[in-house]
């Protein structure tokens, strides 16, 4: 069995099935097994942070030989914590889709959701007694504290949307969301105004809860929009089967004035902004 010990950075510490050395076993063998586990932890952490990622990219990133990377990937795949995702190659007629590795649903869930049953039951009961608006109000309250902490830091990034998106990514990563922000520059003949940042989150501590109550993802998206100062669009979520949560942030226009509007100002009757299909 694998165990992923919780940490503030949400990078899992993965250990293989317990290896109790036989009586009289040489100490070097135990040390070698421990080193193998630590190496496998690094591979899994890299898949979590950079996935979808190929075996070759992992080897280059971590400085491992192709054979070593394959051995660890095969082991993690057999235990169900990572899986292969086929990604189309760039350009027409480029051949077979490339093999990329991502954290599996099992791998995500093992990061720890012991509260899930209690939280789900409580929210269902809240909805039955007070309606969906009460569930939304609960979600708004949950994210309000995050907004209060993040807003000053993002304001210090200035009015540049890309800088604000990167500041948001850094804040999310410190809270364990394993976030990254990648600039997507529009190329001619497309206008520069179509440039954007893709904000990705490799871990969600409430993934299974959000799958049952999508309003949590909706409220989080509204929060991101207020913090960076432009309308953003959620392209995929872990809760809906994506390998990461991806938010499209347009950067070709300045931040709107008064970006940090009060939390929860959105319409509770709006349609969910989950726009992606299950991969």
Coordinates of C-alpha atoms in Angstrom, one line a residue:
X1 CA 0.0 0.0 0.0
X2 CA 1.1 3.5 -0.6
X3 CA 0.8 6.3 1.9
X4 CA 1.0 9.9 1.1
X5 CA 1.8 11.9 4.2
X6 CA 0.3 15.4 4.3
X7 CA 2.5 18.4 3.9
X8 CA 1.9 22.1 3.5
X9 CA 3.3 22.0 0.0
X10 CA 1.0 19.1 -1.0
X11 CA 4.0 17.3 -2.5
X12 CA 3.4 13.7 -1.5
X13 CA 5.9 11.6 0.4
X14 CA 5.4 8.2 -1.2
X15 CA 6.6 4.9 0.3
X16 CA 6.3 1.5 -1.2
X17 CA 4.9 -1.4 0.7
X18 CA 6.6 -1.9 4.1
X19 CA 9.9 -3.7 3.7
X20 CA 10.9 -5.2 7.0
X21 CA 14.4 -6.6 6.5
X22 CA 14.7 -10.3 7.4
X23 CA 16.7 -11.1 10.5
X24 CA 20.3 -10.8 9.7
X25 CA 19.8 -8.9 6.5
X26 CA 22.6 -6.6 5.6
X27 CA 22.1 -2.9 6.5
X28 CA 23.1 -1.7 3.0
X29 CA 20.1 -3.5 1.5
X30 CA 17.8 -1.5 3.8
X31 CA 19.5 1.7 2.9
X32 CA 19.2 0.9 -0.8
X33 CA 15.5 0.3 -0.4
X34 CA 15.0 3.6 1.4
X35 CA 17.0 5.4 -1.3
X36 CA 14.8 3.8 -3.9
X37 CA 11.7 5.0 -2.1
X38 CA 13.0 8.6 -1.9
X39 CA 13.8 8.6 -5.6
X40 CA 10.3 7.3 -6.4
X41 CA 8.9 10.1 -4.2
X42 CA 10.8 12.6 -6.4
X43 CA 9.3 11.1 -9.6
X44 CA 5.8 11.2 -8.3
X45 CA 6.2 14.8 -7.0
X46 CA 7.5 15.8 -10.5
X47 CA 4.5 14.1 -12.2
X48 CA 2.2 16.0 -9.7
X49 CA 3.8 19.4 -10.4
X50 CA 4.6 19.1 -14.1
X51 CA 2.1 16.6 -15.5
X52 CA 1.2 15.8 -18.1
X53 CA 4.9 15.0 -18.6
X54 CA 6.7 12.5 -20.7
X55 CA 9.3 10.0 -19.5
X56 CA 12.0 11.8 -21.4
X57 CA 11.0 15.1 -19.9
X58 CA 11.1 13.6 -16.4
X59 CA 14.5 12.2 -17.0
X60 CA 15.8 15.5 -18.1
X61 CA 14.1 17.3 -15.2
X62 CA 15.4 15.0 -12.5
X63 CA 18.7 13.9 -14.1
X64 CA 17.8 10.2 -14.3
X65 CA 18.6 7.7 -17.0
X66 CA 15.7 6.6 -19.3
X67 CA 15.9 3.1 -17.7
X68 CA 15.6 4.5 -14.2
X69 CA 12.7 6.7 -15.1
X70 CA 10.8 3.9 -16.7
X71 CA 11.3 1.6 -13.8
X72 CA 9.8 4.1 -11.3
X73 CA 7.0 5.1 -13.7
X74 CA 6.1 1.4 -14.2
X75 CA 6.1 0.9 -10.4
X76 CA 3.8 3.9 -9.8
X77 CA 1.5 2.9 -12.6
X78 CA 1.1 -0.6 -11.2
X79 CA 0.1 0.8 -7.9
X80 CA -2.5 3.1 -9.6
X81 CA -1.2 6.5 -8.4
X82 CA -0.2 7.7 -11.9
X83 CA -1.7 7.0 -15.3
X84 CA -0.9 7.6 -19.0
X85 CA -2.6 10.4 -20.9
X86 CA -2.4 10.5 -24.6
X87 CA -1.6 14.0 -25.9
X88 CA -1.8 15.0 -29.5
X89 CA 1.5 16.1 -31.0
X90 CA 1.8 19.6 -32.5
X91 CA 1.3 20.0 -36.2
X92 CA -0.8 18.1 -38.7
X93 CA 0.1 14.5 -39.4
X94 CA 2.6 14.4 -36.5
X95 CA 2.0 10.7 -35.8
X96 CA 0.7 8.9 -32.7
X97 CA -0.3 10.9 -29.7
X98 CA 2.5 11.3 -27.2
X99 CA 2.4 9.4 -23.9
X100 CA 2.3 11.7 -20.9
X101 CA 2.0 10.9 -17.2
X102 CA -0.4 12.5 -14.8
X103 CA -1.5 11.8 -11.2
X104 CA -4.5 9.4 -11.2
X105 CA -7.8 10.0 -9.4
X106 CA -6.5 7.4 -6.8
X107 CA -3.3 9.3 -6.4
X108 CA -5.2 12.6 -5.9
X109 CA -7.5 11.0 -3.3
X110 CA -4.7 9.5 -1.3
X111 CA -3.5 13.0 -0.5
X112 CA -6.0 12.9 2.3
X113 CA -9.7 13.5 2.5
X114 CA -10.7 11.9 5.8
X115 CA -13.3 14.7 6.4
X116 CA -15.1 14.0 3.2
X117 CA -18.0 11.9 4.4
X118 CA -18.8 14.2 7.3
X119 CA -18.5 17.3 5.2
X120 CA -20.6 15.9 2.4
X121 CA -23.4 14.9 4.8
X122 CA -23.3 18.3 6.5
X123 CA -23.5 20.2 3.2
X124 CA -26.3 17.9 1.9
X125 CA -28.3 18.5 5.1
X126 CA -27.6 22.3 4.8
X127 CA -29.0 22.3 1.3
X128 CA -32.1 20.3 2.3
X129 CA -32.8 22.7 5.2
X130 CA -31.8 26.1 3.8
X131 CA -31.5 25.6 0.0
X132 CA -28.6 25.9 -2.5
X133 CA -28.1 29.6 -1.6
X134 CA -26.9 28.5 1.9
X135 CA -24.4 26.0 0.4
X136 CA -23.1 28.8 -1.8
X137 CA -22.9 31.2 1.2
X138 CA -20.8 28.5 3.0
X139 CA -18.4 28.3 0.0
X140 CA -18.1 32.1 -0.2
X141 CA -17.2 32.2 3.5
X142 CA -14.6 29.5 3.1
X143 CA -12.8 31.4 0.3
X144 CA -13.2 34.8 1.9
X145 CA -10.3 34.2 4.3
X146 CA -8.1 33.1 1.3
X147 CA -9.0 36.4 -0.5
X148 CA -8.1 38.5 2.5
X149 CA -4.7 36.8 2.7
X150 CA -3.9 36.9 -1.0
X151 CA -5.2 40.4 -2.0
X152 CA -2.4 42.5 -0.4
X153 CA 0.3 40.3 -2.0
X154 CA -1.3 40.4 -5.4
X155 CA -1.8 44.2 -5.2
X156 CA 1.9 44.5 -4.6
X157 CA 2.5 42.9 -8.0
X158 CA 1.1 46.0 -9.7
X159 CA -1.4 46.4 -12.5
X160 CA 0.2 43.9 -14.9
X161 CA -2.1 41.0 -15.3
X162 CA 0.7 38.5 -15.9
X163 CA 2.5 39.6 -12.7
X164 CA -0.7 39.4 -10.8
X165 CA -1.4 35.9 -12.1
X166 CA 2.1 34.8 -11.1
X167 CA 1.6 36.2 -7.6
X168 CA -1.6 34.3 -7.3
X169 CA 0.1 31.1 -8.4
X170 CA 2.8 31.6 -5.8
X171 CA 0.2 32.2 -3.1
X172 CA -1.7 29.1 -4.1
X173 CA 1.4 26.9 -4.1
X174 CA 2.3 28.0 -0.6
X175 CA -1.2 26.8 0.4
X176 CA -0.6 23.4 -1.1
X177 CA -2.3 23.7 -4.5
X178 CA 0.9 23.0 -6.5
X179 CA 0.1 25.9 -8.8
X180 CA 1.9 27.2 -11.9
X181 CA 1.3 30.1 -14.3
X182 CA 2.3 29.7 -18.0
X183 CA 2.2 32.7 -20.4
X184 CA 0.6 32.0 -23.7
X185 CA 1.7 34.7 -26.2
X186 CA -0.6 35.3 -29.2
X187 CA 1.4 34.9 -32.5
X188 CA 0.7 36.8 -35.7
X189 CA -1.7 37.2 -37.3
X190 CA -3.6 37.0 -34.0
X191 CA -3.7 40.3 -32.1
X192 CA -1.6 40.6 -28.9
X193 CA -4.8 41.2 -27.0
X194 CA -5.4 37.5 -27.2
X195 CA -2.4 36.7 -25.1
X196 CA -3.1 34.9 -21.8
X197 CA -1.8 33.1 -18.8
X198 CA -2.9 29.5 -18.0
X199 CA -3.1 29.1 -14.2
X200 CA -2.9 25.4 -13.3
X201 CA -3.4 23.8 -9.9
X202 CA -2.1 20.2 -9.6
X203 CA -3.8 19.5 -6.2
X204 CA -7.1 20.3 -4.7
X205 CA -7.6 19.5 -1.0
X206 CA -11.4 19.5 -1.5
X207 CA -11.5 17.7 -4.9
X208 CA -14.1 15.0 -4.0
X209 CA -16.2 17.5 -2.2
X210 CA -16.2 19.9 -5.1
X211 CA -17.2 17.0 -7.4
X212 CA -20.4 16.8 -5.4
X213 CA -20.9 20.5 -4.9
X214 CA -19.5 22.4 -8.0
X215 CA -20.3 25.7 -6.4
X216 CA -17.0 25.5 -4.7
X217 CA -15.2 25.6 -8.0
X218 CA -17.5 28.4 -9.2
X219 CA -16.8 30.6 -6.1
X220 CA -13.0 29.9 -6.4
X221 CA -13.1 31.1 -10.1
X222 CA -15.0 34.3 -9.1
X223 CA -12.3 34.8 -6.4
X224 CA -9.5 34.5 -9.0
X225 CA -11.3 37.0 -11.3
X226 CA -11.5 39.6 -8.5
X227 CA -7.9 39.1 -7.4
X228 CA -6.3 39.4 -10.9
X229 CA -8.7 42.1 -12.0
X230 CA -10.1 40.5 -15.3
X231 CA -12.8 38.1 -16.1
X232 CA -11.3 34.6 -16.1
X233 CA -12.6 31.3 -17.4
X234 CA -12.2 27.8 -15.8
X235 CA -11.2 25.4 -18.6
X236 CA -10.9 22.2 -16.5
X237 CA -11.1 21.0 -12.9
X238 CA -9.8 18.0 -11.0
X239 CA -13.3 17.7 -9.6
X240 CA -14.7 17.1 -13.1
X241 CA -12.0 14.6 -14.2
X242 CA -9.3 16.9 -15.4
X243 CA -5.7 16.1 -14.6
X244 CA -5.3 19.7 -13.3
X245 CA -7.5 22.6 -12.6
X246 CA -6.8 25.1 -15.4
X247 CA -7.9 28.7 -15.4
X248 CA -7.6 30.9 -18.5
X249 CA -6.6 34.5 -17.6
X250 CA -6.5 37.0 -20.5
X251 CA -3.6 39.4 -20.2
X252 CA -4.1 41.6 -23.3
X253 CA -6.0 44.3 -21.4
X254 CA -5.3 46.2 -18.1
X255 CA -6.7 45.2 -14.8
X256 CA -10.2 46.6 -14.1
X257 CA -10.5 49.2 -11.5
X258 CA -11.9 48.1 -8.2
X259 CA -10.9 44.5 -8.9
X260 CA -11.3 43.3 -5.3
X261 CA -15.1 43.5 -5.2
X262 CA -16.7 42.0 -2.1
X263 CA -16.6 38.2 -2.0
X264 CA -19.8 36.4 -3.0
X265 CA -21.2 39.1 -5.2
X266 CA -21.9 36.6 -7.9
X267 CA -25.4 35.4 -8.7
X268 CA -26.2 32.1 -6.9
X269 CA -28.5 31.1 -9.8
X270 CA -25.7 31.3 -12.4
X271 CA -24.9 28.2 -14.4
X272 CA -21.8 26.4 -13.2
X273 CA -18.7 27.6 -15.0
X274 CA -17.2 24.1 -15.5
X275 CA -16.6 24.3 -19.2
X276 CA -14.4 21.2 -19.8
X277 CA -15.4 17.7 -20.8
X278 CA -14.0 14.7 -19.0
X279 CA -10.7 13.7 -20.7

